[in-house]
Every structure is written in C-alpha cells, then in structure tokens.
Amino acid sequence: MTGIPRDHPRYESLITREKIVEGVHMGITSHQGLGAQGRGEAFDYLIGERTTGSAAVAERAAVAWILRASNPVISVNGNTAALVPESLVALADVTGATLEVNLFHRSDARVHRIIEHLRAHGAGKVLGSRGDRRLDLSHDRGIVDEEGIFSADVVLVPLEDGDRCQKLVEMGKTVISIDLNPLSRTSLSSTVSVIDNVTRALQNMIQFAKDMKSDSQENLQGIIDSYDNRKVINDALYAIHERLKLQSDEMGIQWI
Ligand code: PTJ
C-alpha cells in the first residue's frame, strides 16, 4: 500500500492516512472524509495519540451498554469502513450487534461497496441498503433501516456529525460516539462520548467485550450507573490542556 518505512516516527499515523486515501480510491470513503481524517489527526496529536484513562472508562461503559441492549446497532460510514473493517466486524460478532451502513454523502453505489467491503472482511448480515425509514433530518444521514438504526435501543456512531446524534438521543436511544474532538456537537450530545481514535477505541472495546461477555446483568448495570459522561469530557479537555502546557514548558514558552 505504501513506501512508509516501519521505523518512521509517525508510522501509525501515516498508515492510517494511507488507508483513508485507499478508501477514496476504492470508492468507499468520500473525498470529504480526507478532511475529517485531518481534523481527527490534529485532535489525536493534542490528546497524545494514546487512549487516556478516561477514554478507557468510556469504552468500558460503552461495551456495558451494548451488551445490555436488546437491539444494538453499529453505524458504519466511509471513514470507518476504510480504517477499521476487521474491528467493526469483530465488535459486532463478540457483542451480537448489527452493522448498518449509514452515510452523510450517500449514494446507493457507495452503500453497496461498503457492504461488500465489510463482507469481504467476514461480516454476515449488513443493513443499510433498504433505507426504508427517514429520521427527521434534512440530509441523507437521516435515511436508515427500519430493523436497524430506526428500532435500535443503543447505537454506536463512530465519526458522526452532530445533528443525527442529537436526533437519535431525542428519539430516546442511547448513543455512543467515537470522536476525537471533545467539543464537537456529537461528543457533547452523546450518552457515552468515547474521545479516542477509532483505531484504538474499537480494539479496546473488542477486548472489553470479550472480558465482560459473561458478566451478570447487575454487573453491567453497575458499570452504566456509575458512569459520568461529563467527567469524561472534562478529562479529555484537561488532557489536551496538560499536553499543551508540558510542550510549552519544554520549549520555555510562558504558559498563560
Ligand atoms: O462516509 P460519510 O459520507 O458518511 O462521511 C463521513 C464523514 C466523516 C466525512 C462525515 O461524517 C463528516 O464530515 O464528519 P465530520 O463532521 O468531519 O466529523 C468527523 C469527526 O470525527 C470530527 O470531529 C473528527 O475530529 C473526528 N475524527 C476524524 N477522524 C477520527 C475521528 N475521531 C476518531 N478517530 C478518527 N480516526
């Protein structure tokens, strides 16, 4: 895929970028997805390109919600399909969640290409091609499947735009977002805001799901009850603040 040497200090980040470019070439990722990836990279840099303790708490709570749900759905867009197809399929498998393709820049051809791409990575049933229901939104992210996102009780929305997230919450659903920007409308309106790179977040969630799969309903409910999303957002902002401060100190720049 690339000529990026393994010992390059920014290898992981550059490989992720290559996957998005490849996704565009394959007709899976939108051109706008390149811009979204760039924004994500900037926030990841500020967070320190690591899963913070607080993000891990959110990932564990997210898994508890998914395992407790009766109809959990994982929403897949063009960026996540290109970056983490194996992880999406693995998380759906281990939790029993359903995959549904849902696109902002929607075309039937792209929906079908993403469904085929997920199948090539081991997915069974993938929803999203029927689009037989419409959420009250003026753009195509509102097109959903009746048996999937429309009737889901818990929806995982990696790299979302804020208004659908708000709409799903208004509909009474539990919304778990994965978004590196702690101040995005998505992060601010989700039930659980996972502020981590989707590449790390899904890996962690798969491991949590394996570990928690046999937990009692009471245990899962206990994790949900003790979860504080406001604290998770505050902690992410604090992590960014601390990193900027450390970097400024190292450079001898006066921190206000
Ligand atoms: O495939 P489509 O048509 O559904 O379009 C998908 C994109 C992502 C282009 C669309 O949803 C979009 O424009 O999203 P936004 O409004 O740019 O929001 C994307 C958010 O995801 C931003 O807050 C980014 O910081 C964040 N983000 C980008 N890359 C990552 C990320 N968060 C976690 N992990 C990433 N790798």
GROMACS .gro file of C-alpha atoms and ligand atoms in nm:
model
  292
    1MET     CA    1   0.000   0.000   0.000
    2THR     CA    2   0.282   0.243   0.082
    3GLY     CA    3   0.651   0.306   0.090
    4ILE     CA    4   0.641   0.431   0.450
    5PRO     CA    5   0.925   0.269   0.646
    6ARG     CA    6   0.826   0.089   0.969
    7ASP     CA    7   1.079   0.287   1.170
    8HIS     CA    8   0.928   0.622   1.070
    9PRO     CA    9   0.841   0.806   1.395
   10ARG     CA   10   0.491   0.875   1.268
   11TYR     CA   11   0.437   0.533   1.106
   12GLU     CA   12   0.097   0.457   1.262
   13SER     CA   13  -0.045   0.797   1.180
   14LEU     CA   14   0.084   0.785   0.822
   15ILE     CA   15  -0.052   0.433   0.764
   16THR     CA   16  -0.393   0.548   0.887
   17ARG     CA   17  -0.381   0.834   0.638
   18GLU     CA   18  -0.289   0.588   0.361
   19LYS     CA   19  -0.590   0.371   0.445
   20ILE     CA   20  -0.822   0.669   0.403
   21VAL     CA   21  -0.664   0.757   0.069
   22GLU     CA   22  -0.702   0.394  -0.039
   23GLY     CA   23  -1.067   0.409   0.073
   24VAL     CA   24  -1.122   0.707  -0.156
   25HIS     CA   25  -0.963   0.519  -0.447
   26MET     CA   26  -1.186   0.219  -0.379
   27GLY     CA   27  -1.496   0.440  -0.378
   28ILE     CA   28  -1.567   0.360  -0.013
   29THR     CA   29  -1.461   0.685   0.153
   30SER     CA   30  -1.589   1.026   0.045
   31HIS     CA   31  -1.344   1.299  -0.056
   32GLN     CA   32  -1.474   1.492   0.244
   33GLY     CA   33  -1.353   1.201   0.456
   34LEU     CA   34  -0.996   1.317   0.394
   35GLY     CA   35  -1.077   1.645   0.566
   36ALA     CA   36  -1.245   1.467   0.857
   37GLN     CA   37  -0.935   1.247   0.899
   38GLY     CA   38  -0.713   1.556   0.911
   39ARG     CA   39  -0.925   1.709   1.184
   40GLY     CA   40  -0.910   1.383   1.376
   41GLU     CA   41  -0.531   1.367   1.343
   42ALA     CA   42  -0.499   1.717   1.489
   43PHE     CA   43  -0.707   1.627   1.795
   44ASP     CA   44  -0.523   1.297   1.833
   45TYR     CA   45  -0.194   1.485   1.838
   46LEU     CA   46  -0.327   1.714   2.111
   47ILE     CA   47  -0.454   1.421   2.317
   48GLY     CA   48  -0.115   1.250   2.287
   49GLU     CA   49  -0.203   0.969   2.042
   50ARG     CA   50  -0.295   0.736   2.326
   51THR     CA   51  -0.603   0.607   2.499
   52THR     CA   52  -0.640   0.817   2.813
   53GLY     CA   53  -0.760   0.652   3.135
   54SER     CA   54  -1.086   0.837   3.098
   55ALA     CA   55  -1.139   0.720   2.740
   56ALA     CA   56  -1.089   0.363   2.859
   57VAL     CA   57  -1.361   0.420   3.121
   58ALA     CA   58  -1.594   0.541   2.844
   59GLU     CA   59  -1.505   0.241   2.624
   60ARG     CA   60  -1.589   0.001   2.907
   61ALA     CA   61  -1.921   0.175   2.977
   62ALA     CA   62  -1.999   0.172   2.604
   63VAL     CA   63  -1.949  -0.204   2.595
   64ALA     CA   64  -2.170  -0.247   2.902
   65TRP     CA   65  -2.449  -0.055   2.723
   66ILE     CA   66  -2.407  -0.263   2.405
   67LEU     CA   67  -2.409  -0.594   2.594
   68ARG     CA   68  -2.721  -0.485   2.790
   69ALA     CA   69  -2.906  -0.372   2.475
   70SER     CA   70  -3.180  -0.567   2.302
   71ASN     CA   71  -3.111  -0.425   1.954
   72PRO     CA   72  -2.767  -0.264   1.940
   73VAL     CA   73  -2.653  -0.126   1.604
   74ILE     CA   74  -2.307  -0.017   1.488
   75SER     CA   75  -2.333   0.260   1.229
   76VAL     CA   76  -2.064   0.242   0.959
   77ASN     CA   77  -1.956   0.532   0.737
   78GLY     CA   78  -1.694   0.567   0.466
   79ASN     CA   79  -1.407   0.653   0.702
   80THR     CA   80  -1.459   0.369   0.946
   81ALA     CA   81  -1.512   0.120   0.663
   82ALA     CA   82  -1.170   0.212   0.523
   83LEU     CA   83  -0.987   0.236   0.856
   84VAL     CA   84  -1.121  -0.047   1.069
   85PRO     CA   85  -1.332  -0.300   0.877
   86GLU     CA   86  -1.197  -0.600   1.072
   87SER     CA   87  -1.260  -0.432   1.406
   88LEU     CA   88  -1.617  -0.335   1.316
   89VAL     CA   89  -1.691  -0.695   1.220
   90ALA     CA   90  -1.517  -0.834   1.531
   91LEU     CA   91  -1.704  -0.599   1.767
   92ALA     CA   92  -2.037  -0.689   1.604
   93ASP     CA   93  -1.953  -1.059   1.638
   94VAL     CA   94  -1.849  -1.052   2.001
   95THR     CA   95  -2.138  -0.831   2.118
   96GLY     CA   96  -2.415  -0.954   1.885
   97ALA     CA   97  -2.464  -0.601   1.746
   98THR     CA   98  -2.587  -0.540   1.391
   99LEU     CA   99  -2.381  -0.346   1.135
  100GLU     CA  100  -2.562  -0.079   0.934
  101VAL     CA  101  -2.406   0.141   0.667
  102ASN     CA  102  -2.522   0.500   0.709
  103LEU     CA  103  -2.370   0.778   0.504
  104PHE     CA  104  -2.374   1.155   0.509
  105HIS     CA  105  -2.269   1.182   0.142
  106ARG     CA  106  -2.494   0.897   0.044
  107SER     CA  107  -2.512   0.713  -0.287
  108ASP     CA  108  -2.652   0.365  -0.338
  109ALA     CA  109  -2.332   0.262  -0.513
  110ARG     CA  110  -2.118   0.362  -0.213
  111VAL     CA  111  -2.354   0.189   0.033
  112HIS     CA  112  -2.322  -0.133  -0.168
  113ARG     CA  113  -1.945  -0.106  -0.200
  114ILE     CA  114  -1.913  -0.065   0.178
  115ILE     CA  115  -2.145  -0.360   0.242
  116GLU     CA  116  -1.933  -0.575   0.009
  117HIS     CA  117  -1.614  -0.448   0.173
  118LEU     CA  118  -1.744  -0.547   0.519
  119ARG     CA  119  -1.850  -0.887   0.384
  120ALA     CA  120  -1.501  -0.936   0.241
  121HIS     CA  121  -1.377  -0.881   0.598
  122GLY     CA  122  -1.604  -1.150   0.739
  123ALA     CA  123  -1.932  -0.968   0.809
  124GLY     CA  124  -2.258  -1.162   0.785
  125LYS     CA  125  -2.570  -0.950   0.759
  126VAL     CA  126  -2.508  -0.581   0.696
  127LEU     CA  127  -2.804  -0.340   0.689
  128GLY     CA  128  -2.824  -0.002   0.519
  129SER     CA  129  -2.930  -0.075   0.163
  130ARG     CA  130  -3.307  -0.067   0.225
  131GLY     CA  131  -3.325   0.283   0.367
  132ASP     CA  132  -3.695   0.230   0.436
  133ARG     CA  133  -3.720   0.485   0.718
  134ARG     CA  134  -3.625   0.850   0.745
  135LEU     CA  135  -3.524   1.034   1.062
  136ASP     CA  136  -3.641   1.395   1.084
  137LEU     CA  137  -3.321   1.535   0.928
  138SER     CA  138  -3.274   1.739   0.613
  139HIS     CA  139  -2.974   1.535   0.490
  140ASP     CA  140  -2.916   1.177   0.387
  141ARG     CA  141  -2.781   1.058   0.721
  142GLY     CA  142  -3.149   1.050   0.809
  143ILE     CA  143  -3.202   0.752   0.577
  144VAL     CA  144  -3.200   0.439   0.793
  145ASP     CA  145  -3.330   0.084   0.801
  146GLU     CA  146  -3.646   0.005   0.996
  147GLU     CA  147  -3.499  -0.308   1.156
  148GLY     CA  148  -3.165  -0.139   1.228
  149ILE     CA  149  -3.098   0.214   1.348
  150PHE     CA  150  -3.466   0.310   1.343
  151SER     CA  151  -3.565   0.050   1.601
  152ALA     CA  152  -3.230   0.021   1.783
  153ASP     CA  153  -3.213   0.095   2.154
  154VAL     CA  154  -2.834   0.153   2.152
  155VAL     CA  155  -2.645   0.297   1.853
  156LEU     CA  156  -2.266   0.323   1.821
  157VAL     CA  157  -2.178   0.615   1.593
  158PRO     CA  158  -1.807   0.646   1.514
  159LEU     CA  159  -1.710   0.976   1.340
  160GLU     CA  160  -2.057   1.120   1.338
  161ASP     CA  161  -2.199   1.458   1.259
  162GLY     CA  162  -2.376   1.621   1.548
  163ASP     CA  163  -2.733   1.663   1.431
  164ARG     CA  164  -2.806   1.295   1.374
  165CYS     CA  165  -2.651   1.220   1.709
  166GLN     CA  166  -2.885   1.472   1.872
  167LYS     CA  167  -3.182   1.332   1.680
  168LEU     CA  168  -3.110   0.977   1.796
  169VAL     CA  169  -3.085   1.097   2.157
  170GLU     CA  170  -3.416   1.285   2.117
  171MET     CA  171  -3.571   0.958   1.994
  172GLY     CA  172  -3.481   0.807   2.331
  173LYS     CA  173  -3.187   0.599   2.212
  174THR     CA  174  -2.860   0.551   2.393
  175VAL     CA  175  -2.592   0.697   2.166
  176ILE     CA  176  -2.227   0.602   2.193
  177SER     CA  177  -1.998   0.821   1.984
  178ILE     CA  178  -1.632   0.782   1.895
  179ASP     CA  179  -1.492   1.125   1.815
  180LEU     CA  180  -1.152   1.272   1.899
  181ASN     CA  181  -1.297   1.622   1.933
  182PRO     CA  182  -1.427   1.656   2.291
  183LEU     CA  183  -1.611   1.976   2.197
  184SER     CA  184  -1.793   1.850   1.887
  185ARG     CA  185  -2.173   1.856   1.898
  186THR     CA  186  -2.151   1.479   1.874
  187SER     CA  187  -1.933   1.442   2.184
  188LEU     CA  188  -2.142   1.696   2.375
  189SER     CA  189  -2.474   1.529   2.299
  190SER     CA  190  -2.389   1.157   2.324
  191THR     CA  191  -2.480   0.935   2.617
  192VAL     CA  192  -2.125   0.795   2.611
  193SER     CA  193  -1.854   1.001   2.439
  194VAL     CA  194  -1.550   0.792   2.353
  195ILE     CA  195  -1.280   1.052   2.291
  196ASP     CA  196  -1.021   0.831   2.128
  197ASN     CA  197  -0.900   0.736   1.783
  198VAL     CA  198  -1.144   0.488   1.630
  199THR     CA  199  -0.846   0.262   1.551
  200ARG     CA  200  -0.761   0.228   1.922
  201ALA     CA  201  -1.113   0.260   2.060
  202LEU     CA  202  -1.256  -0.037   1.871
  203GLN     CA  203  -0.960  -0.258   1.963
  204ASN     CA  204  -1.011  -0.174   2.330
  205MET     CA  205  -1.385  -0.226   2.308
  206ILE     CA  206  -1.340  -0.570   2.149
  207GLN     CA  207  -1.117  -0.672   2.439
  208PHE     CA  208  -1.361  -0.531   2.697
  209ALA     CA  209  -1.646  -0.715   2.526
  210LYS     CA  210  -1.456  -1.045   2.540
  211ASP     CA  211  -1.382  -0.989   2.909
  212MET     CA  212  -1.734  -0.873   3.003
  213LYS     CA  213  -1.942  -1.102   2.784
  214SER     CA  214  -2.028  -1.338   3.069
  215ASP     CA  215  -2.082  -1.065   3.330
  216SER     CA  216  -2.417  -1.061   3.505
  217GLN     CA  217  -2.678  -0.802   3.406
  218GLU     CA  218  -2.632  -0.648   3.752
  219ASN     CA  219  -2.259  -0.602   3.694
  220LEU     CA  220  -2.320  -0.439   3.356
  221GLN     CA  221  -2.587  -0.214   3.506
  222GLY     CA  222  -2.346  -0.118   3.785
  223ILE     CA  223  -2.090  -0.002   3.526
  224ILE     CA  224  -2.358   0.201   3.347
  225ASP     CA  225  -2.492   0.356   3.670
  226SER     CA  226  -2.151   0.470   3.791
  227TYR     CA  227  -2.054   0.624   3.455
  228ASP     CA  228  -2.025   1.005   3.435
  229ASN     CA  229  -2.002   1.136   3.078
  230ARG     CA  230  -1.946   1.496   3.182
  231LYS     CA  231  -1.635   1.392   3.372
  232VAL     CA  232  -1.507   1.205   3.065
  233ILE     CA  233  -1.539   1.519   2.851
  234ASN     CA  234  -1.374   1.734   3.120
  235ASP     CA  235  -1.088   1.483   3.148
  236ALA     CA  236  -1.027   1.493   2.772
  237LEU     CA  237  -1.007   1.873   2.778
  238TYR     CA  238  -0.774   1.853   3.075
  239ALA     CA  239  -0.550   1.601   2.892
  240ILE     CA  240  -0.522   1.846   2.600
  241HIS     CA  241  -0.451   2.133   2.837
  242GLU     CA  242  -0.180   1.937   3.018
  243ARG     CA  243  -0.014   1.831   2.694
  244LEU     CA  244  -0.003   2.185   2.561
  245LYS     CA  245   0.132   2.307   2.892
  246LEU     CA  246   0.404   2.041   2.903
  247GLN     CA  247   0.509   2.111   2.548
  248SER     CA  248   0.518   2.486   2.612
  249ASP     CA  249   0.722   2.437   2.931
  250GLU     CA  250   0.973   2.222   2.742
  251MET     CA  251   1.009   2.497   2.484
  252GLY     CA  252   1.039   2.763   2.752
  253ILE     CA  253   0.723   2.935   2.637
  254GLN     CA  254   0.533   3.121   2.907
  255TRP     CA  255   0.202   2.941   2.968
  256ILE     CA  256  -0.083   3.177   3.045
  257PTJ     O1  257  -1.883   0.849   0.473
  257PTJ     P1  258  -1.979   0.961   0.501
  257PTJ     O2  259  -2.041   1.015   0.375
  257PTJ     O3  260  -2.085   0.922   0.600
  257PTJ     O4  261  -1.896   1.082   0.565
  257PTJ     C1  262  -1.819   1.060   0.683
  257PTJ     C2  263  -1.755   1.191   0.736
  257PTJ     C3  264  -1.659   1.153   0.848
  257PTJ     C4  265  -1.679   1.258   0.621
  257PTJ     C5  266  -1.868   1.284   0.787
  257PTJ     O5  267  -1.939   1.220   0.888
  257PTJ     C6  268  -1.813   1.414   0.837
  257PTJ     O6  269  -1.798   1.511   0.764
  257PTJ     O7  270  -1.779   1.415   0.966
  257PTJ     P2  271  -1.722   1.547   1.043
  257PTJ     O8  272  -1.834   1.643   1.065
  257PTJ     O9  273  -1.596   1.593   0.977
  257PTJ    O10  274  -1.687   1.487   1.183
  257PTJ     C7  275  -1.593   1.387   1.197
  257PTJ     C8  276  -1.541   1.390   1.341
  257PTJ    O11  277  -1.465   1.273   1.360
  257PTJ     C9  278  -1.451   1.510   1.372
  257PTJ    O12  279  -1.485   1.565   1.498
  257PTJ    C10  280  -1.309   1.449   1.377
  257PTJ    O13  281  -1.229   1.513   1.475
  257PTJ    C11  282  -1.339   1.307   1.419
  257PTJ     N1  283  -1.243   1.209   1.367
  257PTJ    C12  284  -1.182   1.208   1.246
  257PTJ     N2  285  -1.102   1.100   1.234
  257PTJ    C13  286  -1.114   1.030   1.350
  257PTJ    C14  287  -1.205   1.100   1.435
  257PTJ     N3  288  -1.239   1.054   1.556
  257PTJ    C15  289  -1.185   0.936   1.595
  257PTJ     N4  290  -1.097   0.865   1.520
  257PTJ    C16  291  -1.059   0.907   1.397
  257PTJ     N5  292  -0.973   0.837   1.324
   0.00000   0.00000   0.00000
